[in-house]
mmCIF file of C-alpha atoms in Angstrom:
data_model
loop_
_atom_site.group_PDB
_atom_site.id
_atom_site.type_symbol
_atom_site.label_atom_id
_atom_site.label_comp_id
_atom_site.label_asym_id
_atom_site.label_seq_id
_atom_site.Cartn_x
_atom_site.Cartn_y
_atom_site.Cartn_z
ATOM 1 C CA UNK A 1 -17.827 -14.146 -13.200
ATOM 2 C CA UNK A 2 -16.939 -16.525 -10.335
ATOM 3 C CA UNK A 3 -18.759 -19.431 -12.381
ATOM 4 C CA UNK A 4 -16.660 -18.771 -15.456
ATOM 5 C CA UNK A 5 -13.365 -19.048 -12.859
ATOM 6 C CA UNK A 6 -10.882 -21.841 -13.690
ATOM 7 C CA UNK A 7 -9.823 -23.544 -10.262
ATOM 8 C CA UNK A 8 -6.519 -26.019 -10.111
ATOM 9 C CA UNK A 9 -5.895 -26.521 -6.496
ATOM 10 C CA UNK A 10 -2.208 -27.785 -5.060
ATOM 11 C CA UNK A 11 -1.411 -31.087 -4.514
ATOM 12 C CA UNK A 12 -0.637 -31.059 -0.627
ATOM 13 C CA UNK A 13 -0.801 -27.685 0.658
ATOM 14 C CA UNK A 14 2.472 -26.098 2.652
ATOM 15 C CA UNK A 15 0.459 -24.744 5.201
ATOM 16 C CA UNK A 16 1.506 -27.152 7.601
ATOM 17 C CA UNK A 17 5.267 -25.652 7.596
ATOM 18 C CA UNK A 18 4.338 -22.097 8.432
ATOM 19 C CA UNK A 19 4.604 -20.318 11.987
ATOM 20 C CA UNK A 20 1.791 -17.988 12.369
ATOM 21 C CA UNK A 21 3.521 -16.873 15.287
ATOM 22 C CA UNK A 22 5.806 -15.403 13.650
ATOM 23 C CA UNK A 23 5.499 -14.096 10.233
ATOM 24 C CA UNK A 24 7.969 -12.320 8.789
ATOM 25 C CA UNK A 25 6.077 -9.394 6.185
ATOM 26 C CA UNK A 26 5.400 -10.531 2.695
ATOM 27 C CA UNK A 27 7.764 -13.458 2.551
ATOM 28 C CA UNK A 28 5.637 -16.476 3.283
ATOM 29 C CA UNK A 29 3.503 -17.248 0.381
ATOM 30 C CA UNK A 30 -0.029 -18.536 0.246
ATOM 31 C CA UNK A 31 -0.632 -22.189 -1.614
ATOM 32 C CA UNK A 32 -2.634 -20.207 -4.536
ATOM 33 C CA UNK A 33 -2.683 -17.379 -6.638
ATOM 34 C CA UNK A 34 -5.294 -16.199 -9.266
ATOM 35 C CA UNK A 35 -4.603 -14.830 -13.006
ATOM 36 C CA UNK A 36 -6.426 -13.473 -15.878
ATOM 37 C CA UNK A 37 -4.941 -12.185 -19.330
ATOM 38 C CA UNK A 38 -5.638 -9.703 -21.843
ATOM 39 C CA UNK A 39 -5.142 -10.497 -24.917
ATOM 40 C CA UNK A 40 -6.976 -10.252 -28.514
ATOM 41 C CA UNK A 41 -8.594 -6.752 -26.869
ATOM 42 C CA UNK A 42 -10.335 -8.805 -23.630
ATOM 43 C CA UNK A 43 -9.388 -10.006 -20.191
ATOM 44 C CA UNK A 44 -10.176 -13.778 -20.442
ATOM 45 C CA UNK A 45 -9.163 -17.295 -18.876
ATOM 46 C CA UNK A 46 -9.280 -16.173 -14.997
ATOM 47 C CA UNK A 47 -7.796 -19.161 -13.091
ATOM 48 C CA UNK A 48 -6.938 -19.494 -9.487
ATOM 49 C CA UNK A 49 -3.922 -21.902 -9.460
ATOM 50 C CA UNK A 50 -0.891 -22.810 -7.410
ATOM 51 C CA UNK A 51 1.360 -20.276 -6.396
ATOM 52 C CA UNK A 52 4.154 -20.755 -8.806
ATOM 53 C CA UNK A 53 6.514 -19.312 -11.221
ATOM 54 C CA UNK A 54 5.863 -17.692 -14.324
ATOM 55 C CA UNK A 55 7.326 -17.945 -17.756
ATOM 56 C CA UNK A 56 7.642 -15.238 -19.463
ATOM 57 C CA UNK A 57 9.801 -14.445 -23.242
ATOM 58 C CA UNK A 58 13.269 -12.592 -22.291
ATOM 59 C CA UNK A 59 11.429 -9.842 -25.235
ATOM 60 C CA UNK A 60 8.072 -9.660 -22.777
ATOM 61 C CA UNK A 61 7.638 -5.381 -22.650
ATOM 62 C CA UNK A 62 7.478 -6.010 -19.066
ATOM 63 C CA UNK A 63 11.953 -5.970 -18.863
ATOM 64 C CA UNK A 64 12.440 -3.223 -21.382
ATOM 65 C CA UNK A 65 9.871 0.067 -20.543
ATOM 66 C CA UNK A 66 8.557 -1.260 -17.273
ATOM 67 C CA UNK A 67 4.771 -1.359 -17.414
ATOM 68 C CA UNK A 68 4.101 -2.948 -13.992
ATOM 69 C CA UNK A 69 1.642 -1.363 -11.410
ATOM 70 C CA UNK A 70 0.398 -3.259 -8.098
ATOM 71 C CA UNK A 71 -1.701 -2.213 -5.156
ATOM 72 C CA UNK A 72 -1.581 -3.302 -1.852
ATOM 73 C CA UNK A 73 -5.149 -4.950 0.140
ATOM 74 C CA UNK A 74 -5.023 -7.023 3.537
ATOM 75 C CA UNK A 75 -7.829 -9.836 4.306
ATOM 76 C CA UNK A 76 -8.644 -10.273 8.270
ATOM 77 C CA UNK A 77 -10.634 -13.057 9.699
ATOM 78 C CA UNK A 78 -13.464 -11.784 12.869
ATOM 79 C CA UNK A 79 -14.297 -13.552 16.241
ATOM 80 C CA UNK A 80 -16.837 -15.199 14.096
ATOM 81 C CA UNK A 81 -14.482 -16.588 11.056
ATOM 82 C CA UNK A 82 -15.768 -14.326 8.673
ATOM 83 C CA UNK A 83 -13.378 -13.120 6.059
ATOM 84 C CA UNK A 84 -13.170 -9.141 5.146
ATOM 85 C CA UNK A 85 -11.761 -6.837 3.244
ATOM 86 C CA UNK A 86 -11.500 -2.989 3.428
ATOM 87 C CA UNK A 87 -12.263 -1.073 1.007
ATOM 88 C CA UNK A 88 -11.374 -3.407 -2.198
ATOM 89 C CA UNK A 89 -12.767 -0.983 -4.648
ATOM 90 C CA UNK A 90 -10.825 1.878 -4.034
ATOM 91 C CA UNK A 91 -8.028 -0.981 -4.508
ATOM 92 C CA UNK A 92 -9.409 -1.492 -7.845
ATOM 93 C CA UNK A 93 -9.847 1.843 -9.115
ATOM 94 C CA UNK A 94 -6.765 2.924 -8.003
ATOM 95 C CA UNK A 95 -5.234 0.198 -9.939
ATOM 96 C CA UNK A 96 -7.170 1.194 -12.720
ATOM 97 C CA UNK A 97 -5.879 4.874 -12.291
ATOM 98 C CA UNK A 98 -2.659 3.616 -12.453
ATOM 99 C CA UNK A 99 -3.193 1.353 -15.074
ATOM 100 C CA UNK A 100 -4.602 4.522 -17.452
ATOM 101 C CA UNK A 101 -1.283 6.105 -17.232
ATOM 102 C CA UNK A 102 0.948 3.471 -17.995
ATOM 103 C CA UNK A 103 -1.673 2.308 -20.899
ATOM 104 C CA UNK A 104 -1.999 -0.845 -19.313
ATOM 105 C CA UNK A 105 -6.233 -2.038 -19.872
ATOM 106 C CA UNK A 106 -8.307 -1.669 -16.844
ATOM 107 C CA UNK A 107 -9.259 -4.384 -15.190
ATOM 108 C CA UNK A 108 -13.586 -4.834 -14.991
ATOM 109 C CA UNK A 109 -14.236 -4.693 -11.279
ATOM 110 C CA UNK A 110 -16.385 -7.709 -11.367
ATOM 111 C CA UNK A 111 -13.287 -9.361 -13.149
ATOM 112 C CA UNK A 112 -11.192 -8.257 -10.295
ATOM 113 C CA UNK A 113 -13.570 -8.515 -7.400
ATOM 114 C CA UNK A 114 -14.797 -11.816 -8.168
ATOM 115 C CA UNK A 115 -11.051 -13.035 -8.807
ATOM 116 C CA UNK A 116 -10.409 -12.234 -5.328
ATOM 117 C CA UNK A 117 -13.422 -13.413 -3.730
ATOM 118 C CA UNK A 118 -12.821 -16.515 -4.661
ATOM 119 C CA UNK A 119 -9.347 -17.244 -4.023
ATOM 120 C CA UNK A 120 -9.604 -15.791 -0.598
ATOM 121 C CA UNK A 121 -12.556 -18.575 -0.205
ATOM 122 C CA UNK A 122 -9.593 -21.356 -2.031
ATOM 123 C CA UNK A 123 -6.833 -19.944 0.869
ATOM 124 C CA UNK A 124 -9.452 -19.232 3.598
ATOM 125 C CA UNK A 125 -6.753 -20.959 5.895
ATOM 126 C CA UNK A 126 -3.967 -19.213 5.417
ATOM 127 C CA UNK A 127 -5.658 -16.089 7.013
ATOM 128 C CA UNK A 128 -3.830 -14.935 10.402
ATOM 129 C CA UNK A 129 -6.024 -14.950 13.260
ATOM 130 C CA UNK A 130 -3.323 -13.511 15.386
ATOM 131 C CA UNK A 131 -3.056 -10.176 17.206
ATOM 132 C CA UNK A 132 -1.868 -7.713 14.568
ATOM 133 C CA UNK A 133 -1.405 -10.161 11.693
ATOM 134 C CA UNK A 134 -3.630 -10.289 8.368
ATOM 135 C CA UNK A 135 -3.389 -11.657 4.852
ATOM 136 C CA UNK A 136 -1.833 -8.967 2.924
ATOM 137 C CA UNK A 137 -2.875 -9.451 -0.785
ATOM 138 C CA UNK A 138 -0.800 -8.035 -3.854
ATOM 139 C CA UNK A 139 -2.870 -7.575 -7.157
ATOM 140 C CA UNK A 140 -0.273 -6.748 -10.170
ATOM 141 C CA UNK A 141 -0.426 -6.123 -13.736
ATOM 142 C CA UNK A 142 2.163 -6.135 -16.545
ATOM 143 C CA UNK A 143 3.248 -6.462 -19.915
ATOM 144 C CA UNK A 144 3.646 -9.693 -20.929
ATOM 145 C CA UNK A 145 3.609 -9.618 -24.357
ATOM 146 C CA UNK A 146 6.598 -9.508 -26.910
ATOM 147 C CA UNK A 147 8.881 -6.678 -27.990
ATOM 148 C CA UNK A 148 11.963 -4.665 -28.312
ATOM 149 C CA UNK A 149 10.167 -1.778 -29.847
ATOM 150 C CA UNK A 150 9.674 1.066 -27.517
ATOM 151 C CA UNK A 151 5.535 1.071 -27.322
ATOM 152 C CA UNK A 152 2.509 -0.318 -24.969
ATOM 153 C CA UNK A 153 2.438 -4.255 -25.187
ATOM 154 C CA UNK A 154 -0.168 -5.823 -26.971
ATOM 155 C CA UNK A 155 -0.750 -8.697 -23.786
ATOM 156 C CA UNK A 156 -1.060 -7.758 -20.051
ATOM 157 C CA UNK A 157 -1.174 -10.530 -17.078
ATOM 158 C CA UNK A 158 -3.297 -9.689 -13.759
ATOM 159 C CA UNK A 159 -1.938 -11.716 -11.085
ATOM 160 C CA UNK A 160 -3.017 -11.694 -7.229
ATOM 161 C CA UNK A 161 -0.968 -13.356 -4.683
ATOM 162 C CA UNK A 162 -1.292 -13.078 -0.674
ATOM 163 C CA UNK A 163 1.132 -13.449 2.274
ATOM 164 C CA UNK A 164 0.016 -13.726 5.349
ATOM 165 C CA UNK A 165 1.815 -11.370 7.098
ATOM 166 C CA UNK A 166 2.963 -10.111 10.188
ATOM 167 C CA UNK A 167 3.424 -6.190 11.309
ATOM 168 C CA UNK A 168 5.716 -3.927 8.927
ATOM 169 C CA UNK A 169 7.370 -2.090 11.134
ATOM 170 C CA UNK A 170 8.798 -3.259 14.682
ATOM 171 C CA UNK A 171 10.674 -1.146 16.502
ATOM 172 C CA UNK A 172 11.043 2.983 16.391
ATOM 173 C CA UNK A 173 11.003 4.074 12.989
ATOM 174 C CA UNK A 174 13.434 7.357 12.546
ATOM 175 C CA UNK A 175 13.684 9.047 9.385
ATOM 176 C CA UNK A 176 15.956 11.343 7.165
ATOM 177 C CA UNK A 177 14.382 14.475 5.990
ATOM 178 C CA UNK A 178 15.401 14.477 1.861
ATOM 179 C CA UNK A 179 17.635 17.204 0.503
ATOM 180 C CA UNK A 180 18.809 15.765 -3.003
ATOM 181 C CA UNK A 181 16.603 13.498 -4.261
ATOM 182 C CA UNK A 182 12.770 13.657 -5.396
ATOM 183 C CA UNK A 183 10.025 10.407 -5.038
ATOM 184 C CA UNK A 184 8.353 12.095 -8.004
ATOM 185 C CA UNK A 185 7.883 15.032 -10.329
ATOM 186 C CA UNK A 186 5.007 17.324 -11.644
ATOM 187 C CA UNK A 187 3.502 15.522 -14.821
ATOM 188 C CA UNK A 188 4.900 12.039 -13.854
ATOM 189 C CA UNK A 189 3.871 9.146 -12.559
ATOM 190 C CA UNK A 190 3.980 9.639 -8.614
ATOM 191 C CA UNK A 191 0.410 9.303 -8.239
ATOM 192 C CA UNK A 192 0.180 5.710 -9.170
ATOM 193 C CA UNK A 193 1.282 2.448 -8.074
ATOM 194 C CA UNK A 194 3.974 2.039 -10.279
ATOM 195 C CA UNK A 195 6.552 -0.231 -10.003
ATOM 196 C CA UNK A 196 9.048 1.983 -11.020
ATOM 197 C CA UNK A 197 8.512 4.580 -8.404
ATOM 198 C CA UNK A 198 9.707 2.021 -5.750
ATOM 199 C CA UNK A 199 12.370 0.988 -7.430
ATOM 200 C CA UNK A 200 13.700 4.703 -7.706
ATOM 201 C CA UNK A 201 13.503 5.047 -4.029
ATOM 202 C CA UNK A 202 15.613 2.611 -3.025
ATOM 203 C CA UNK A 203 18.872 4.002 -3.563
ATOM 204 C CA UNK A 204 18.350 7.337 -1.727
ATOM 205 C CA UNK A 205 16.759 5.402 0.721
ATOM 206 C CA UNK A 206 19.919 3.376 1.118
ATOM 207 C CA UNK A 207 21.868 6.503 1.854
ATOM 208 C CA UNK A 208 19.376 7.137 4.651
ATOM 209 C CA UNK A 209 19.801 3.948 5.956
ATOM 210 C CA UNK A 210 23.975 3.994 5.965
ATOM 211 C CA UNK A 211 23.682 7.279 8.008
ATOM 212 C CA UNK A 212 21.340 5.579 10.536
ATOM 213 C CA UNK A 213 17.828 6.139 9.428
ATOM 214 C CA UNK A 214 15.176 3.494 8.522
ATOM 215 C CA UNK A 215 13.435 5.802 5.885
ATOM 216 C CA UNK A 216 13.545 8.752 3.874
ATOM 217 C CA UNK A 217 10.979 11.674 4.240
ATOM 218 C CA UNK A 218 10.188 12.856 0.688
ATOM 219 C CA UNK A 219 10.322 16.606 -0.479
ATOM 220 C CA UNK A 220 8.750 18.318 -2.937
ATOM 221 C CA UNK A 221 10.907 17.890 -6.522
ATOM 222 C CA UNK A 222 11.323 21.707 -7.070
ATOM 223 C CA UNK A 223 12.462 23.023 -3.675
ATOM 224 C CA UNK A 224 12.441 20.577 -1.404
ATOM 225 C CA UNK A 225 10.971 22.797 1.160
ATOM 226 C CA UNK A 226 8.053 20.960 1.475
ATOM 227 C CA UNK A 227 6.862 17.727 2.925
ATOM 228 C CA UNK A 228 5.589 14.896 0.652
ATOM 229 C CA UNK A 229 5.882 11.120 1.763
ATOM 230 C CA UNK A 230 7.290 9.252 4.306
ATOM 231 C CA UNK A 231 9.031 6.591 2.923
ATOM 232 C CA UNK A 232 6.355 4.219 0.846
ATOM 233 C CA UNK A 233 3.767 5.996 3.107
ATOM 234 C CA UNK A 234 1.595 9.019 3.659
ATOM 235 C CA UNK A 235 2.446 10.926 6.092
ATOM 236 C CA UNK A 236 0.817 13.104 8.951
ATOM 237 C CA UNK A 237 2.196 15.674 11.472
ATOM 238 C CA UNK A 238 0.467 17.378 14.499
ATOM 239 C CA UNK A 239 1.810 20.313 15.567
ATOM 240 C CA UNK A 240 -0.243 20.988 18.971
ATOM 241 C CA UNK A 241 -3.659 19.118 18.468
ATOM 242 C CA UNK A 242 -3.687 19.748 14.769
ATOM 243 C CA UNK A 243 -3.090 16.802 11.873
ATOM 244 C CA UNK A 244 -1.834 18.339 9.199
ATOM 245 C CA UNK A 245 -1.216 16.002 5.390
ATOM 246 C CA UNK A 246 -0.341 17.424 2.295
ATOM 247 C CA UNK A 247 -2.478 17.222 -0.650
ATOM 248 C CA UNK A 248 -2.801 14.757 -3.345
ATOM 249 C CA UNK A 249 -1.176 14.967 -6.791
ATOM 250 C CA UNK A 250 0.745 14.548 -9.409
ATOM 251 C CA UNK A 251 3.614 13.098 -7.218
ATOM 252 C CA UNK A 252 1.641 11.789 -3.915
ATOM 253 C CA UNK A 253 -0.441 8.752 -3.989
ATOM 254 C CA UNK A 254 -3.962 9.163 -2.894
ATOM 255 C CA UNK A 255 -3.527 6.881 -0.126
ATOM 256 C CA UNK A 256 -6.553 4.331 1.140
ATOM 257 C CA UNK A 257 -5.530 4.576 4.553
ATOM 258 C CA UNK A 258 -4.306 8.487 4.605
ATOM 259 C CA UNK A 259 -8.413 9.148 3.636
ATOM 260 C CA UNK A 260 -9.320 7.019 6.363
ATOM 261 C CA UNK A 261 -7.268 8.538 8.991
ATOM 262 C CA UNK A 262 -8.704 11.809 7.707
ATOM 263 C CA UNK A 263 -12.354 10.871 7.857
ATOM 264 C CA UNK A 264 -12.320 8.893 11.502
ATOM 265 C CA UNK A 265 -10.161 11.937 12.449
ATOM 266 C CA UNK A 266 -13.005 14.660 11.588
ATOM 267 C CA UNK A 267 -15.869 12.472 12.883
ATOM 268 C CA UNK A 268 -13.520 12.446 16.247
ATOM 269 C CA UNK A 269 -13.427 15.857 16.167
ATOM 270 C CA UNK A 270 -9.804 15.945 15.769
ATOM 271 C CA UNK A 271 -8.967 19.138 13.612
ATOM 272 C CA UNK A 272 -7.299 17.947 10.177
ATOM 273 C CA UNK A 273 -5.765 20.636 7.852
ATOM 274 C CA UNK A 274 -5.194 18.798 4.226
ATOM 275 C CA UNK A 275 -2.169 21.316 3.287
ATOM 276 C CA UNK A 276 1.163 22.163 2.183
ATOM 277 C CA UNK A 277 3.351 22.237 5.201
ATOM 278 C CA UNK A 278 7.196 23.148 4.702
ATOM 279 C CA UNK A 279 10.247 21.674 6.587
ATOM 280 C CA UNK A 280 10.925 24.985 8.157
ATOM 281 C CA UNK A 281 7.535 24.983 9.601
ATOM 282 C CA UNK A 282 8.182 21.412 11.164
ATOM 283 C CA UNK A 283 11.559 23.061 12.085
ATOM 284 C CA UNK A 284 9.834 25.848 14.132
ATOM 285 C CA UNK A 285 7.622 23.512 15.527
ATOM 286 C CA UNK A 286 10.001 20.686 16.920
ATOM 287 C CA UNK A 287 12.378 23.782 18.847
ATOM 288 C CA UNK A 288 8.996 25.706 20.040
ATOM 289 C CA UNK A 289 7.864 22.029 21.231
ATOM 290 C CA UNK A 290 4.753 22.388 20.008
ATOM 291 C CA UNK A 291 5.820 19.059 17.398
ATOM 292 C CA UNK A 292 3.856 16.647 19.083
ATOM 293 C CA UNK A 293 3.846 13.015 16.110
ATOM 294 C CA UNK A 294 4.709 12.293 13.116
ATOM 295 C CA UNK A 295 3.377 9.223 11.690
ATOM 296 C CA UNK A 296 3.109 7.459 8.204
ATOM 297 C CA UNK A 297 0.228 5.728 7.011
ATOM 298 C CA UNK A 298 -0.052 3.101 4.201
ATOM 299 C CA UNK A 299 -1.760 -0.515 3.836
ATOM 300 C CA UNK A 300 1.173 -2.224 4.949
ATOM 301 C CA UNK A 301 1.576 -0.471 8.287
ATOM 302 C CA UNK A 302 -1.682 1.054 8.798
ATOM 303 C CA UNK A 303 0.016 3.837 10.951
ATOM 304 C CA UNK A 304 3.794 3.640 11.364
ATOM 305 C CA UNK A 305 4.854 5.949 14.190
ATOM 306 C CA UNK A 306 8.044 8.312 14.174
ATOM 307 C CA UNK A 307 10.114 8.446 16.896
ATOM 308 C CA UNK A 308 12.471 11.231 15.263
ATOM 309 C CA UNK A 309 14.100 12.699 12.468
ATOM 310 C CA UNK A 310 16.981 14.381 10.835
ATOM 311 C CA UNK A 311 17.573 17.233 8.863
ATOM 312 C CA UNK A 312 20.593 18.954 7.966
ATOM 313 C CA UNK A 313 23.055 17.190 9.981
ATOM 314 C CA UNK A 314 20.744 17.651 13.386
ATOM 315 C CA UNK A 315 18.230 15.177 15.003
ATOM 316 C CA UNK A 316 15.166 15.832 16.168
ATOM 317 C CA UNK A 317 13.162 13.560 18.676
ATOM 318 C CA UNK A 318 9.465 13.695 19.036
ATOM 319 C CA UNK A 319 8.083 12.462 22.520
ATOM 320 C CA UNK A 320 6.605 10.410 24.070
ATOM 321 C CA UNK A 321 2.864 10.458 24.308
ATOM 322 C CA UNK A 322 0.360 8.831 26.923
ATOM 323 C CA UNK A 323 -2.661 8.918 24.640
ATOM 324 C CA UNK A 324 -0.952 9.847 20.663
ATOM 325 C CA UNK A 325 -3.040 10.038 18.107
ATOM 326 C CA UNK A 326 -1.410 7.584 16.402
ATOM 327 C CA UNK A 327 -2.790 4.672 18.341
ATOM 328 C CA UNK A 328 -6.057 6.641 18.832
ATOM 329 C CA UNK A 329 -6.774 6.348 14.835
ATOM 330 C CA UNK A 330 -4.854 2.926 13.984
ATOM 331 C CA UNK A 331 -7.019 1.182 16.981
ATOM 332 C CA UNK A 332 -10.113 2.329 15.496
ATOM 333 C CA UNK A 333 -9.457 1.916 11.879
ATOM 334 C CA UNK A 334 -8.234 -1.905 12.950
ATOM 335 C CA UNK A 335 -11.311 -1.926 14.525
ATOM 336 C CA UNK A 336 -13.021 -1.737 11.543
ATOM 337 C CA UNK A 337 -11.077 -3.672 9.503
ATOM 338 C CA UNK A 338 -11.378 -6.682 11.618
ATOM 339 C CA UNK A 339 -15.052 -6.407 12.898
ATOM 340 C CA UNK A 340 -14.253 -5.148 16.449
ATOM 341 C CA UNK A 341 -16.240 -1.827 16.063
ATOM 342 C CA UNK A 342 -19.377 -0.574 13.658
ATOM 343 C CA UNK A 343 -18.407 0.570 10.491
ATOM 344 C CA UNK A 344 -20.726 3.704 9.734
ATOM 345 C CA UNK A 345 -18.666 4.205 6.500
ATOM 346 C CA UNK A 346 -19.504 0.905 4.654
ATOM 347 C CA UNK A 347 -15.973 0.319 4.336
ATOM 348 C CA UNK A 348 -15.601 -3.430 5.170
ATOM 349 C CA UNK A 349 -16.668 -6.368 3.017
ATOM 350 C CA UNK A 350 -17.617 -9.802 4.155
ATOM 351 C CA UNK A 351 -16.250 -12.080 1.514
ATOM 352 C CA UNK A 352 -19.229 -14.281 1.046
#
């Protein structure tokens, strides 16, 4: 596929004008970004370009029913320059998950893979080599094609961008526990990476926010007695020496990093229950003080510790650990990820 791969390479790159000292998250673009369409029933004309704007027709499906999925990948750079990825096909099937349920094509892997091969190789530069930073890469797909009837579009666009990036989160994250308002519902769409999804979180998340909370711990749809989310995360609570996480489904995405955590976790002998675990029982927990963390875990962040949370107009604080697990597992998953450790998983790729 790479051979078949239109490249059209900027001008005069704007590398030059960026501080990779300090990078802001996902706001500093890279000089390139690649593209395929479907259309006539077959991805065709990949092209790795310059990062630009699009033009799209004010009837494109796209602004009207909202077919638009991403996922969320990071590129590091070792002591020896090599660039690597972690995990890109679980990237790509998960996009393709998501893609099934929003009847958006699939994307071929080797489309995909070979796609962003090569314009990491095109932006090789733009790769952080700094403590903690990394190229976070966003591959999207959408309707493009024309419309005001309410039904799938006939043309999709694949686009990848990357940023390179600094951390997520600085700072102690505390959190709201949700009362009111659901991420997601049984039968829905909470499982993938729909745009949509994100887009409904904000507002609640808002609320949180006024009231003094960075994020919004998400509760089951039904009761909301149970924990779901943290924020745009996975999330993981150890009560004693226990990690507990609920289980996928219908409403919880089947996180990259949350089955990381949970494998390096096991293999450290740390004992991981995948369960339901209610707010009452995190409740109980936090007065007994046997509520040790509470961390979420996504891409973005990798692990995002809590430092507290609130529930029902009281405020819980978790405290302060020498050795948390939270640093345990996000050292040695970033270990992996950047070449620093072995990798008996086969869960980084050398972009060659």
């Amino acid at each position: 596929m790479s051979s078949k791969i239109e490249i059209k390479r900027i001008d005069k790159s704007k590398i030059d004008s960026v501080d990779f000292n300090n990078l802001p998250f996902g706001s500093v673009f890279s000089d390139h970004m690649f593209t395929c369409t479907f259309k006539d029933g077959k991805w065709q004309n990949p092209i790795i370009e310059p990062f630009a704007p699009i033009s799209l027709s004010p009837a494109a499906k796209i602004f009207h029913y909202g077919q638009s999925i991403f996922e969320g990948m990071k590129a590091y750079k070792d002591a020896e320059g090599n660039t690597l990825l972690f995990r890109p096909l679980d990237n790509c099937k998960r996009l393709n998950k998501s893609a099934e349920r929003l009847v958006i094509p699939q994307i071929p892997e080797d489309v995909f893979m070979d796609g962003l091969k090569e314009l990491l190789k095109v932006d090789e530069a733009w790769i952080p080599t700094n403590e903690g930073s990394s190229l976070y890469i966003r591959p999207f797909m959408f309707a493009s094609g024309n419309g005001f009837h309410a039904s799938p579009a006939n043309e999709y666009k694949l686009i990848i961008a990357t940023a390179p990036s600094g951390a997520y989160f600085a700072g102690k994250v505390k959190v709201l526990i949700e009362e009111k308002y659901a991420r997601a519902a049984n039968g829905g769409v909470g499982f993938a990476k729909a745009g949509g999804n994100y887009a409904a979180q904000f507002y609640p998340t808002q609320l949180a926010i006024e009231k003094g909370y960075n994020q919004v711990i998400w509760t089951d749809d039904n009761t909301h007695e149970f924990i779901e989310e943290a924020g745009a995360m996975n999330i993981f609570i150890r009560i004693n020496d226990t990690l507990i996480t609920s289980p996928t489904s219908d409403r919880i995405l089947d996180g990259i990093t949350r089955k990381s955590i949970i494998q390096i976790a096991e293999d450290m002998n740390i004992d991981v229950e995948v369960r339901k675990i209610s707010v009452s029982e995190v409740i109980a927990a936090a007065q007994a003080g046997n509520l040790k963390e509470m961390f979420g875990a996504g891409t973005a962040a990798v692990i995002s510790p809590i430092a507290g949370f609130g529930y029902q107009g009281s405020d819980y604080d978790l405290p302060e650990l020498e050795t948390p697990f939270a640093g345990i597992l996000k050292k040695a998953i970033t270990d992996i990820q950047t070449n620093k450790a072995k990798d008996p998983y086969g869960w980084r790729v050398v972009v060659k």
